[in-house]
Coordinates of C-alpha atoms and ligand atoms in Angstrom, one line a residue:
M1403 CA 25.9 45.1 58.5
G1404 CA 23.8 42.3 57.1
T1405 CA 23.6 38.4 58.2
Q1406 CA 22.4 37.6 54.7
R1407 CA 25.8 36.3 52.2
L1408 CA 24.5 38.0 48.9
S1409 CA 26.3 40.8 47.4
P1410 CA 24.8 44.0 47.1
I1411 CA 24.3 43.6 43.4
A1412 CA 22.5 40.4 44.0
L1413 CA 20.0 41.7 46.4
L1414 CA 19.4 44.8 43.9
L1415 CA 18.5 42.5 41.0
P1416 CA 15.6 40.8 41.9
L1417 CA 13.9 44.5 42.3
L1418 CA 15.1 45.7 39.0
F1419 CA 11.9 45.1 37.2
A1420 CA 9.4 45.2 40.2
S1421 CA 10.4 49.1 40.7
A1422 CA 8.7 49.7 37.2
N1423 CA 5.1 49.0 38.9
A1424 CA 5.9 50.9 42.0
A1425 CA 4.6 53.8 41.1
S1426 CA 1.0 52.7 40.3
D1427 CA 0.8 50.8 43.9
P1428 CA -1.4 52.3 46.6
P1429 CA 0.8 53.8 49.6
R1430 CA 2.1 50.8 51.5
P1431 CA 3.1 50.8 55.2
R1432 CA 6.8 51.4 55.8
G1433 CA 9.3 48.7 54.7
V1434 CA 6.7 46.8 52.5
G1435 CA 7.8 45.9 48.7
P1436 CA 5.4 46.2 45.9
E1437 CA 5.1 42.3 45.6
F1438 CA 3.7 42.1 49.3
A1439 CA 1.4 45.4 48.9
K1440 CA -1.7 43.2 48.3
F1441 CA -1.6 41.8 52.2
Y1442 CA -1.6 45.0 53.6
K1443 CA -4.6 46.7 51.7
D1444 CA -7.2 46.4 54.5
A1445 CA -7.3 49.9 56.3
A1446 CA -8.6 48.6 59.5
S1447 CA -6.9 45.2 60.1
F1448 CA -4.0 42.9 59.4
T1449 CA -3.9 39.2 58.9
C1450 CA -0.4 37.6 59.3
I1451 CA 0.6 36.6 55.8
S1452 CA 1.6 32.7 57.1
N1453 CA -0.8 32.5 59.5
P1454 CA -4.4 33.7 58.4
S1455 CA -5.8 32.9 61.7
I1456 CA -4.1 35.6 63.2
K1457 CA -6.0 38.8 62.4
L1458 CA -4.9 41.9 64.2
D1459 CA -5.9 45.5 65.0
I1460 CA -4.2 47.6 62.1
A1461 CA -2.7 49.8 65.1
R1462 CA -0.3 46.7 65.8
L1463 CA 1.0 46.9 62.2
N1464 CA 4.7 48.6 62.8
D1465 CA 4.4 49.1 66.3
D1466 CA 7.4 47.5 67.0
Y1467 CA 6.3 44.6 69.0
C1468 CA 6.5 41.2 66.9
D1469 CA 2.8 39.6 66.7
C1470 CA 2.9 37.3 63.6
P1471 CA 5.0 34.2 63.9
D1472 CA 6.2 35.2 60.4
G1473 CA 7.0 38.9 61.4
S1474 CA 4.6 40.2 59.1
D1475 CA 3.2 42.6 61.1
E1476 CA 6.5 44.3 61.6
P1477 CA 7.8 45.2 57.6
G1478 CA 9.3 48.4 58.8
T1479 CA 11.0 47.8 62.3
S1480 CA 13.5 45.4 63.5
A1481 CA 11.0 44.1 66.0
C1482 CA 10.7 40.5 64.4
S1483 CA 14.5 40.3 63.0
Y1484 CA 15.2 37.3 65.5
I1485 CA 12.9 35.1 63.2
S1486 CA 15.0 33.2 60.7
P1487 CA 15.0 35.3 57.6
L1488 CA 14.5 33.9 54.1
S1489 CA 17.4 33.1 52.2
P1490 CA 17.6 34.4 49.5
P1491 CA 14.9 36.9 49.6
Q1492 CA 12.6 35.0 47.4
P1493 CA 9.2 36.0 47.7
S1494 CA 7.9 33.1 45.8
R1495 CA 9.1 31.0 48.8
V1496 CA 6.6 32.0 51.1
K1497 CA 4.1 29.4 51.7
I1498 CA 0.7 31.3 52.3
G1499 CA -1.5 29.7 55.3
Q1500 CA 1.1 27.8 56.8
F1501 CA 2.8 28.4 60.0
N1502 CA 6.7 28.2 60.3
E1503 CA 9.0 30.3 61.8
T1504 CA 10.6 32.0 59.1
L1505 CA 9.8 35.9 58.1
A1506 CA 7.5 36.1 55.3
L1507 CA 9.0 39.1 54.1
P1508 CA 12.5 39.3 52.8
G1509 CA 13.7 42.2 54.6
F1510 CA 12.9 46.0 55.0
Y1511 CA 12.0 47.4 51.6
C1512 CA 14.3 50.7 50.3
K1513 CA 12.6 52.4 47.5
N1514 CA 16.0 53.5 46.4
K1515 CA 14.7 56.4 44.1
G1516 CA 17.2 57.2 41.3
H1517 CA 18.8 53.7 41.7
I1518 CA 17.3 50.3 42.4
P1519 CA 14.9 49.4 45.2
S1520 CA 16.3 46.5 47.3
Y1521 CA 15.6 44.7 50.8
V1522 CA 17.8 45.4 53.7
P1523 CA 17.6 42.5 56.4
F1524 CA 15.2 43.4 59.4
T1525 CA 18.6 43.5 61.6
N1526 CA 19.8 46.4 60.0
V1527 CA 16.7 48.4 60.5
N1528 CA 17.5 51.1 63.1
D1529 CA 20.5 49.9 64.2
G1530 CA 22.3 53.2 63.9
V1531 CA 24.2 52.6 60.9
C1532 CA 23.7 53.7 57.4
D1533 CA 23.4 50.5 55.0
Y1534 CA 24.3 52.6 51.5
E1535 CA 25.1 49.2 50.0
L1536 CA 21.6 48.1 50.0
C1537 CA 19.7 51.1 50.9
C1538 CA 21.0 54.1 49.3
D1539 CA 18.1 56.4 50.2
G1540 CA 19.1 55.7 53.9
S1541 CA 15.4 55.0 54.5
E1542 CA 16.1 51.8 56.9
E1543 CA 17.5 54.2 59.7
W1544 CA 14.2 56.4 59.8
E1545 CA 14.2 56.3 63.7
G1546 CA 17.5 58.2 63.6
V1547 CA 18.7 56.1 66.4
G1548 CA 21.7 57.6 68.2
G1549 CA 21.0 60.7 66.1
V1550 CA 22.1 58.8 63.0
K1551 CA 21.1 60.8 60.1
C1552 CA 21.1 59.1 56.5
E1553 CA 21.3 61.1 54.0
D1554 CA 19.8 60.0 50.3
R1555 CA 22.5 59.0 48.2
C1556 CA 21.0 57.1 45.6
A1557 CA 21.6 59.7 42.4
K1558 CA 25.3 59.5 43.3
I1559 CA 25.2 55.9 43.7
G1560 CA 22.7 55.2 41.0
K1561 CA 25.0 57.0 38.6
E1562 CA 28.1 55.0 39.5
W1563 CA 25.7 51.7 39.5
K1564 CA 24.9 52.7 36.1
K1565 CA 28.2 53.4 34.9
Q1566 CA 29.5 50.0 36.4
D1567 CA 26.4 48.1 34.9
E1568 CA 27.3 49.7 31.2
A1569 CA 30.8 48.2 31.9
R1570 CA 29.5 44.9 33.0
Q1571 CA 27.0 44.6 30.1
K1572 CA 30.0 45.7 28.0
S1573 CA 32.1 43.0 29.3
L1574 CA 29.5 40.5 29.0
S1575 CA 29.1 41.1 25.5
A1576 CA 32.7 40.7 25.0
A1577 CA 32.7 37.3 26.7
N1578 CA 29.7 36.2 24.7
R1579 CA 31.3 36.8 21.6
R1580 CA 34.6 35.5 22.6
R1581 CA 32.6 32.3 23.8
K1582 CA 30.7 32.4 20.2
E1583 CA 34.3 32.4 18.6
L1584 CA 35.4 29.7 20.6
V1585 CA 32.7 27.3 19.8
T1586 CA 33.1 28.3 15.8
E1587 CA 36.9 27.2 16.5
A1588 CA 35.7 24.1 18.4
E1589 CA 33.5 23.2 15.7
R1590 CA 36.1 23.9 13.1
L1591 CA 38.4 21.6 14.7
R1592 CA 35.6 18.8 15.3
K1593 CA 35.1 19.0 11.4
E1594 CA 38.9 19.0 10.6
V1595 CA 38.8 15.6 12.7
E1596 CA 35.6 14.4 11.0
D1597 CA 37.4 14.7 7.7
R1598 CA 40.4 13.4 8.4
I1599 CA 38.3 10.4 9.4
S1600 CA 36.6 10.2 6.3
T1601 CA 40.0 10.5 4.3
L1602 CA 41.5 7.9 6.4
Q1603 CA 38.6 5.7 5.8
T1604 CA 38.7 5.9 2.2
Q1605 CA 42.7 5.8 2.2
M1606 CA 42.2 2.6 4.2
Q1607 CA 40.0 1.0 1.5
G1608 CA 42.6 1.4 -1.0
Q1609 CA 45.2 0.4 1.3
E1610 CA 43.5 -2.7 2.3
M1611 CA 43.0 -3.8 -1.6
K1612 CA 46.7 -2.8 -1.9
V1613 CA 47.6 -5.2 0.8
A1614 CA 45.3 -8.1 -0.3
A1615 CA 46.9 -7.9 -3.8
L1616 CA 50.5 -7.7 -2.6
E1617 CA 49.6 -10.9 -0.5
K1618 CA 48.5 -12.6 -3.4
N1619 CA 51.4 -11.4 -5.3
L1620 CA 53.9 -13.0 -2.8
A1621 CA 52.1 -16.2 -2.5
E1622 CA 52.2 -16.7 -6.5
I1623 CA 55.9 -15.8 -6.6
E1624 CA 56.7 -18.1 -3.6
R1625 CA 54.6 -20.7 -5.6
A1626 CA 56.2 -20.1 -8.8
E1627 CA 59.9 -20.3 -7.2
K1628 CA 58.8 -23.7 -5.5
G1629 CA 58.4 -24.9 -9.2
K1630 CA 61.8 -23.6 -10.5
V1631 CA 64.0 -27.0 -11.2
V1632 CA 67.6 -26.0 -11.1
R1633 CA 68.7 -24.2 -7.9
A1634 CA 71.7 -24.2 -5.7
A1635 CA 73.8 -22.2 -3.7
G1636 CA 74.3 -19.4 -6.1
K1637 CA 71.6 -17.6 -8.2
G1638 CA 70.1 -18.4 -11.3
G1639 CA 70.6 -21.9 -13.3
K1640 CA 73.6 -24.1 -13.8
L1641 CA 75.9 -21.2 -15.2
G1642 CA 74.9 -19.6 -11.9
V1643 CA 76.0 -22.5 -9.9
L1644 CA 79.1 -22.6 -11.7
S1645 CA 80.0 -18.7 -11.3
G1646 CA 79.0 -19.3 -7.5
L1647 CA 81.9 -21.7 -7.2
A1648 CA 84.4 -20.0 -9.3
K1649 CA 83.6 -16.8 -7.1
E1650 CA 84.5 -18.6 -4.1
R1651 CA 87.4 -20.3 -5.4
I1652 CA 88.9 -17.1 -6.8
Q1653 CA 88.2 -15.0 -3.6
E1654 CA 90.2 -17.9 -1.8
L1655 CA 93.1 -17.6 -4.2
T1656 CA 93.1 -14.0 -3.8
E1657 CA 93.3 -14.1 0.1
N1658 CA 96.2 -16.9 -0.1
M1659 CA 98.3 -14.7 -2.6
S1660 CA 97.8 -11.7 -0.4
R1661 CA 99.2 -13.5 2.8
V1662 CA 102.0 -15.2 0.8
R1663 CA 102.9 -12.1 -0.6
G1664 CA 103.0 -10.5 2.9
E1665 CA 105.4 -13.4 4.2
R1666 CA 107.6 -12.8 1.1
D1667 CA 108.1 -9.2 2.1
T1668 CA 108.6 -9.9 5.5
A1669 CA 111.4 -12.4 4.6
R1670 CA 113.0 -9.9 2.0
S1671 CA 113.5 -7.4 4.8
R1672 CA 115.0 -9.8 7.2
I1673 CA 117.3 -10.7 4.4
E1674 CA 118.4 -7.1 3.9
E1675 CA 119.0 -6.7 7.6
L1676 CA 121.1 -9.8 8.0
E1677 CA 123.1 -8.7 4.9
G1678 CA 123.9 -5.6 6.5
I1679 CA 125.2 -7.2 9.4
L1680 CA 127.5 -9.3 7.7
R1681 CA 128.7 -6.5 5.4
R1682 CA 129.7 -4.3 8.5
F1683 CA 131.2 -7.5 10.0
K1684 CA 133.4 -8.0 7.0
E1685 CA 134.3 -4.0 6.9
E1686 CA 134.9 -4.1 10.5
Y1687 CA 136.8 -7.6 11.4
N1688 CA 140.6 -7.3 12.3
P1689 CA 142.5 -9.6 9.9
N1690 CA 145.6 -9.4 12.1
F1691 CA 143.9 -11.7 14.5
N1692 CA 144.6 -15.0 12.7
D1693 CA 141.3 -16.5 13.6
E1694 CA 140.3 -19.4 11.0
G1695 CA 136.7 -19.5 11.8
V1696 CA 136.2 -15.5 11.1
K1697 CA 138.3 -16.0 7.9
R1698 CA 136.1 -18.6 6.6
A1699 CA 133.1 -16.6 7.3
V1700 CA 134.4 -13.6 5.4
K1701 CA 135.4 -16.0 2.7
A1702 CA 131.8 -17.1 2.6
W1703 CA 129.9 -13.7 2.7
E1704 CA 132.2 -12.7 -0.2
D1705 CA 131.4 -15.5 -2.0
Y1706 CA 127.6 -15.1 -1.4
A1707 CA 127.8 -11.6 -2.2
A1708 CA 129.8 -12.0 -5.8
Q1709 CA 126.7 -14.1 -7.0
E1710 CA 124.7 -12.4 -9.5
R1711 CA 120.8 -12.2 -8.1
P1712 CA 117.9 -10.9 -10.3
A1713 CA 116.5 -7.3 -9.1
P1714 CA 113.1 -7.7 -7.7
D1715 CA 110.5 -7.0 -10.5
D1716 CA 108.7 -4.0 -9.4
A1717 CA 106.5 -3.8 -12.7
R1718 CA 105.1 -7.5 -11.6
D1719 CA 104.4 -6.3 -8.3
R1720 CA 102.3 -3.4 -9.5
D1721 CA 100.4 -5.8 -11.8
L1722 CA 99.7 -8.0 -8.9
D1723 CA 98.7 -5.0 -6.7
E1724 CA 96.0 -4.2 -9.6
L1725 CA 94.9 -8.0 -9.7
L1726 CA 94.3 -7.9 -6.1
K1727 CA 92.3 -4.7 -5.9
P1728 CA 88.4 -5.6 -5.3
D1729 CA 87.4 -2.8 -7.7
S1730 CA 90.2 -3.9 -10.5
E1731 CA 89.2 -3.4 -14.1
S1732 CA 89.8 -6.9 -14.7
A1733 CA 87.4 -8.1 -11.8
I1734 CA 84.7 -10.4 -13.0
N1735 CA 81.2 -9.0 -12.7
W1736 CA 79.7 -12.0 -11.3
E1737 CA 76.2 -10.6 -11.0
E1738 CA 76.2 -11.0 -14.9
F1739 CA 76.3 -14.7 -14.4
E1740 CA 74.2 -15.1 -11.2
G1741 CA 71.0 -14.0 -13.1
E1742 CA 71.4 -16.5 -15.8
E1743 CA 68.3 -19.1 -15.7
E1744 CA 69.7 -21.9 -18.1
S1745 CA 72.5 -22.1 -20.4
D1746 CA 72.0 -21.9 -24.5
V1747 CA 72.9 -25.7 -24.6
D1748 CA 70.1 -26.5 -22.3
V1749 CA 67.5 -24.4 -24.1
L1750 CA 68.9 -26.5 -27.4
Y1751 CA 67.7 -29.8 -25.9
Q1752 CA 64.6 -28.3 -24.2
F1753 CA 61.8 -29.7 -26.1
E1754 CA 59.1 -26.8 -25.6
A1755 CA 61.9 -24.5 -26.8
Y1756 CA 60.3 -25.6 -30.3
L1757 CA 56.9 -25.0 -29.5
P1758 CA 54.7 -21.9 -30.4
T1759 CA 55.4 -19.2 -27.3
P1760 CA 51.8 -19.4 -26.3
L1761 CA 51.7 -23.3 -26.1
R1762 CA 55.1 -23.1 -24.5
T1763 CA 54.1 -20.8 -21.8
W1764 CA 50.7 -22.8 -21.0
L1765 CA 52.8 -26.0 -21.2
D1766 CA 55.3 -24.5 -18.7
A1767 CA 52.9 -23.2 -16.4
K1768 CA 51.1 -26.7 -16.0
L1769 CA 54.4 -28.4 -15.7
R1770 CA 55.4 -25.9 -12.7
D1771 CA 51.9 -26.8 -11.1
L1772 CA 52.6 -30.5 -11.5
R1773 CA 56.2 -30.0 -9.8
V1774 CA 54.7 -27.8 -7.1
L1775 CA 51.8 -30.3 -6.4
L1776 CA 54.3 -33.0 -6.2
I1777 CA 56.7 -31.0 -3.7
E1778 CA 53.5 -29.9 -1.6
N1779 CA 52.4 -33.8 -1.5
G1780 CA 55.9 -34.9 -0.5
I1781 CA 56.8 -36.9 -3.9
L1782 CA 59.4 -34.4 -4.9
A1783 CA 62.0 -33.0 -2.5
D1784 CA 61.5 -29.2 -2.0
P1785 CA 65.0 -27.9 -3.4
H1786 CA 64.3 -24.5 -1.6
T1787 CA 64.4 -25.8 1.8
D1788 CA 68.2 -24.8 2.6
T1789 CA 68.4 -22.0 -0.4
P1790 CA 68.2 -18.4 0.7
E1791 CA 64.9 -16.6 -0.7
S1792 CA 65.1 -15.2 -4.0
K1793 CA 65.4 -11.7 -4.7
A1794 CA 62.0 -11.6 -6.2
V1795 CA 60.2 -13.0 -3.0
T1796 CA 62.2 -10.8 -0.7
D1797 CA 61.1 -7.8 -2.7
A1798 CA 57.4 -8.8 -2.8
R1799 CA 57.7 -9.6 0.7
S1800 CA 58.9 -6.0 1.6
Q1801 CA 56.5 -4.4 -0.6
L1802 CA 53.7 -6.4 1.5
S1803 CA 55.3 -5.5 4.5
T1804 CA 55.4 -1.7 4.0
A1805 CA 51.6 -1.9 2.7
T1806 CA 50.8 -3.5 5.9
Q1807 CA 52.4 -1.0 8.1
E1808 CA 50.9 2.1 6.2
L1809 CA 47.4 0.1 6.7
N1810 CA 48.1 -0.2 10.3
N1811 CA 49.3 3.5 11.2
D1812 CA 46.1 4.5 9.3
R1813 CA 44.1 2.2 11.4
S1814 CA 45.8 3.6 14.6
E1815 CA 45.3 7.1 13.6
L1816 CA 41.5 6.4 12.7
T1817 CA 40.9 4.7 16.4
K1818 CA 42.6 7.9 18.0
H1819 CA 40.3 10.4 16.0
Q1820 CA 37.0 8.4 16.4
D1821 CA 38.2 8.2 20.2
D1822 CA 38.5 11.9 20.2
L1823 CA 35.1 12.4 18.9
S1824 CA 33.4 10.5 21.6
K1825 CA 35.1 12.7 24.3
D1826 CA 33.3 15.3 26.3
Y1827 CA 34.6 18.6 25.4
G1828 CA 32.0 20.3 27.4
P1829 CA 29.1 22.4 26.5
D1830 CA 29.1 22.9 22.6
G1831 CA 32.5 21.0 22.7
V1832 CA 34.0 24.6 23.5
F1833 CA 37.0 23.2 25.3
R1834 CA 38.3 21.3 22.1
A1835 CA 39.2 25.2 21.1
L1836 CA 41.1 25.8 24.4
K1837 CA 42.7 22.3 24.6
G1838 CA 46.5 22.6 25.5
Q1839 CA 46.2 26.3 26.3
C1840 CA 48.0 27.3 29.5
V1841 CA 47.4 29.8 31.8
E1842 CA 49.6 30.5 35.1
K1843 CA 49.0 32.3 38.4
D1844 CA 51.4 33.0 41.2
S1845 CA 50.5 31.8 44.6
G1846 CA 52.8 31.6 47.3
E1847 CA 56.2 29.8 46.9
Y1848 CA 54.9 28.3 43.7
T1849 CA 53.7 29.3 40.5
Y1850 CA 50.7 27.1 39.3
E1851 CA 49.9 26.3 35.6
H1852 CA 46.9 24.9 34.1
C1853 CA 47.1 23.5 30.7
I1854 CA 43.4 23.2 29.9
L1855 CA 42.3 19.6 29.1
E1856 CA 45.9 18.2 29.7
R1857 CA 47.4 19.0 33.0
T1858 CA 47.9 21.1 36.2
T1859 CA 51.6 22.0 37.5
Q1860 CA 53.0 23.4 40.6
K1861 CA 56.7 25.1 39.7
P1862 CA 58.8 26.4 42.7
K1863 CA 59.8 29.8 42.2
K1864 CA 63.0 29.1 44.0
G1865 CA 63.9 26.7 41.3
G1866 CA 64.0 22.6 41.6
G1867 CA 61.7 20.3 39.6
N1868 CA 57.9 21.0 38.6
T1869 CA 55.4 19.0 40.3
G1870 CA 52.5 17.5 38.4
M1871 CA 49.4 18.2 39.8
G1872 CA 47.1 15.7 37.9
N1873 CA 46.3 14.8 34.2
F1874 CA 43.2 15.7 32.7
V1875 CA 40.4 12.9 33.2
R1876 CA 37.0 14.4 32.9
I1877 CA 34.7 17.3 33.0
E1878 CA 31.9 17.4 35.7
K1879 CA 29.3 19.9 37.1
I1880 CA 29.0 21.1 40.7
S1881 CA 26.9 23.4 42.6
V1882 CA 28.6 26.1 44.3
D1883 CA 27.3 28.7 46.9
D1884 CA 30.3 31.1 47.4
D1885 CA 30.1 35.0 47.8
L1886 CA 30.9 36.9 45.2
P1887 CA 33.8 39.0 45.7
V1888 CA 33.6 43.0 44.8
D1889 CA 36.0 42.4 42.0
G1890 CA 33.5 39.8 40.6
K1891 CA 36.5 37.4 40.3
G1892 CA 35.0 34.5 41.9
L1893 CA 32.3 31.6 41.4
G1894 CA 29.4 33.1 43.1
S1895 CA 26.7 30.6 43.3
G1896 CA 25.1 28.4 41.0
E1897 CA 26.1 25.2 38.9
R1898 CA 29.6 25.3 37.6
Y1899 CA 31.4 23.4 35.2
V1900 CA 34.8 21.7 36.7
L1901 CA 37.7 20.2 35.1
K1902 CA 39.3 17.3 36.9
Y1903 CA 43.1 16.2 36.9
E1904 CA 44.1 13.2 38.7
N1905 CA 47.2 10.9 39.1
G1906 CA 49.5 13.6 39.5
Q1907 CA 52.8 13.0 41.2
H1908 CA 52.7 11.0 44.1
C1909 CA 52.4 12.7 47.2
W1910 CA 54.9 11.6 50.2
N1911 CA 52.7 9.9 52.8
G1912 CA 49.4 10.7 50.8
P1913 CA 47.7 10.2 47.5
S1914 CA 48.4 11.0 44.2
R1915 CA 47.9 14.6 43.6
S1916 CA 44.9 15.7 41.9
T1917 CA 43.0 19.2 41.0
Q1918 CA 39.6 20.3 40.4
V1919 CA 39.5 23.6 38.3
I1920 CA 36.0 25.2 39.0
L1921 CA 35.2 27.5 36.2
A1922 CA 33.2 30.8 35.8
C1923 CA 32.5 33.3 33.3
A1924 CA 34.9 35.7 32.7
E1925 CA 36.1 38.0 29.6
K1926 CA 39.3 36.2 29.6
D1927 CA 41.1 33.0 30.7
E1928 CA 42.6 33.8 34.2
I1929 CA 43.5 31.6 37.4
W1930 CA 41.9 33.6 40.1
K1931 CA 42.6 31.4 43.2
I1932 CA 44.4 28.3 44.2
V1933 CA 43.7 26.5 47.5
E1934 CA 45.4 23.0 48.6
E1935 CA 42.2 21.8 50.3
E1936 CA 43.8 18.7 51.6
K1937 CA 47.3 17.7 51.5
C1938 CA 48.1 17.1 47.6
V1939 CA 44.5 17.8 46.8
Y1940 CA 44.1 21.2 45.1
R1941 CA 41.4 23.4 43.9
M1942 CA 41.5 26.2 41.3
E1943 CA 38.9 29.0 40.5
M1944 CA 39.1 30.1 37.1
G1945 CA 37.7 32.5 34.8
T1946 CA 36.9 31.9 31.3
P1947 CA 34.5 33.0 28.5
A1948 CA 34.1 29.3 27.5
V1949 CA 31.2 29.2 30.2
C1950 CA 29.4 32.2 29.8
G1951 CA 25.9 32.4 29.2
I1952 CA 25.5 28.5 29.2
K1953 CA 23.7 28.3 32.5
E1954 CA 20.9 30.8 33.8
G1955 CA 22.3 31.8 37.2
E1956 CA 23.7 34.7 39.3
H1957 CA 27.2 34.1 37.3
A1958 CA 25.9 34.3 33.9
A1959 CA 27.9 37.4 33.4
P1960 CA 31.6 38.2 33.4
P1961 CA 32.9 40.0 36.4
V1962 CA 33.8 43.9 36.4
H1963 CA 35.7 45.7 38.9
N1964 CA 32.7 47.0 41.3
E1965 CA 33.4 49.5 44.0
L1966 CA 29.7 50.0 44.9
Ligands
MAN2641 C1 55.1 19.9 48.1 C2 54.1 20.7 47.3 C3 52.8 20.9 48.5 C4 52.6 19.6 49.2 C5 53.8 18.7 49.4 C6 53.5 17.8 50.2 O1 56.0 20.8 48.9 O2 53.5 20.0 46.4 O3 51.9 21.4 47.9 O4 51.5 19.6 50.1 O5 54.7 18.6 48.4 O6 54.4 17.1 50.7

């Protein structure tokens, strides 16, 4: 079998279009492809392709003896197959006129009529094995070594290939369509972020103005509060102070009354208990024992019991209960008095009360300003230093703090979205549409999960905790050169996008786990293969339509099941 590492399809493809010209070419020596025909036109002699100084008699062409250093005199035999092959067979790489020890030709040319022409490595020529994968017409076994006879199977293989190719094209179109959808979706998501940014920016402008206004409002209220003349522990003016004191005193009295009532009740029940003891004593003592002390005690009890005593007044007790209730109807509504600024009497003696309202307001403001100025300059004592903040200030402060908090929330959301817009989401931002979608694959004792642009995880099938194999860090590109498996589910060769995941769970005696997910075009998202390349360093190969048709290369098309 071939020494070259390319798949049959890869070897066939370069010749797809060359075959169209083949019919018009003059007859060529055995094994020569149409693109090399020009070197073999002379009917009398042959000049080695890479060594024009070596000219041979035409009889030495395909005489099964290697004369040219580049093997070009043996296009139809394996005589020069020991020379390093061109890999991959690209005619453009032949450097004319320069001596080297590389074959000038990509291999033995099979016309493969009915299918696609192809080159077979020279080592395969006349080796007694039919290489139908590359040479469906069997022409590379022309000598019949060991009696081998390779029939022409191009019609059947070509038909099958065509079917496969159609499926491949269909799959490619589906993958490209899917990619287009993904790009559209990614654009929509990006637009959503952009829109949100502009909404937030407008919202923040308004919010900034609101915060500034509330700051001003708070400062003004605080300043105005400073200017208030009468302040004390209670709220409001003198009446407020009085009501504050009265409230405290009533509170104290109520508490004490409750306590005293409790003590009275305890004493009452003790007396009842003692009276009961004495009553039983009188009934049960033996009068025949002439005990003077006992007789005196019984007499004293009879005198005590005969005294008239007022019965407990239940109605009063009920009144007392009502009075002690905090929500009793007769309870005083202190708040009514707390808000009062000045008493009517105060107002009566206030000179400015007799002024017209506008003038009074103006004068009041001036007086307050003067008072604040005096306080701020230490000439008057600040009456507010040890008094609690007024409700007006507390409300203004809380409004400001709510508005500031809202502004800060908007600010951090804006930063998050702006950062997001500057992130790399791959070609055409396509991975934005796949972010957070998870794909799984079983492999060995684990199920592996890849949540796109988020994380990779190893989940033990037999139970136990999951292991983080890395969190998404960036997108990179690498060059790969792999054999493309028959089912096409592999990387092939060319530039490939890689999603890098790092800083996963720490590996005992090793690094933090990391994963690189190498992507190739496929009709749907699927993990093809997982390898632990080194301890805790993982490599996943994954197919996704997101990378289809981005880079011209062998793997621009998605894989199809290929049994050629
Ligand atoms: C677990 C898995 C393996 C890893 C070892 C390292 O068993 O995460 O992939 O090699 O830990 O101790």
